[in-house]
Amino acid sequence: MADILGSILKSMEKPPTVGDQESRRKAREQAARLKKMEEDEKRKKAEFRKKMEKEVSDFIQDSAQQKRKYNPMGKIERSILHDVAEVAGLTSFSFGEDEESRYVMLFKKEFAPSDEELEAYRKGEEWDPKLAEQRRRLKEQAALEIAASSETKKLETPNSNYRDKYSHLIGTSAAKDAAHTLEANSAYGCVPVANKRDTRSIEEAMNEIRAKKRQKREDDTAAHNSSS
């Protein structure tokens, strides 16, 4: 009987020491604090959501407002506001260079922002529709001018043809005749076949053309005098 009682006593847990009791007490207190913090955080989120739902509802019902800008807020608050806006059928964006400066803007669907407007907010600039329209027109005008300039350059030809080069020396008619004798031949290149055997210089050819012109005028004059 004594042996059985001794075995039972040995198998029983030893009573906790003072140190163990203190550790357990601190653990219970910490767990209680964490639970309270979680409950407080949950309550604050619920209150913030309720507040945003009220503000979003007022914004939707106000026909004079097309967009609404909020003050910078934390990541959790921004997430809640984006969710509320999506449920309400609004468009929302976050802007700001760093976490502390990031804010949310709401837009009604019928007044959704353009790419230019969003780009301005991303750069930290205020959106000015009139200024944006002026910039758009300037861009369009510049594009038209560039296109017109490019087309003009395509139509322009260098002032290097034979007639233009020598017209101031021998006259327009003689230059035309000289240019005609030097037209390209599809089979032999830049001059007619007959001219391939012509060893005269350009100056000699020009002198011969001028001589023919003078002779023709003299013949015409003589014929006119004889008929008179």
C-alpha angles and dihedrals in degrees: 000000000000090000092053092049091049092052091051092050092050093051093054119096118258115248112263117262123236090261093054092050091053093050092051091049092052091047091053091048092049092049090050092050092049091049091050091049091051091049091048091049091049091049092049092050091050091049092048092049090050090050093049092048089055093048093046091050091051090048093053093049093049104088091188092066122077098172140007129211121205129204118258112287140173127277094258093050091048090051092052092048092049089051093049091048092050092050089050092051097250132134116239135185136182120222135180138099098244138022094262095053100041116120139173129243124195124207130189113239094245090053099045111162122254123237090257091054093049090048090054092053091047089055091050093250130136115248114243112182094195093051090046090053091051091051091048092053092048090052091050092048092049091050091051092049092050091049092048092048091051092050091049091053090052091053095046118095125197116258092241106107119120097249096052092042096056104024092096089056105043106015132260097277095050091046090053091053092048092048091049092056089053100049116137119268115213093218102043108025128240103001136041118266092252091056090055086076094043108106095181120119121241091254091053091049090049092050091052091050091050090048091052090050092051091046091051092051091048091049091049091049093048092049090050093050093048092051090050 
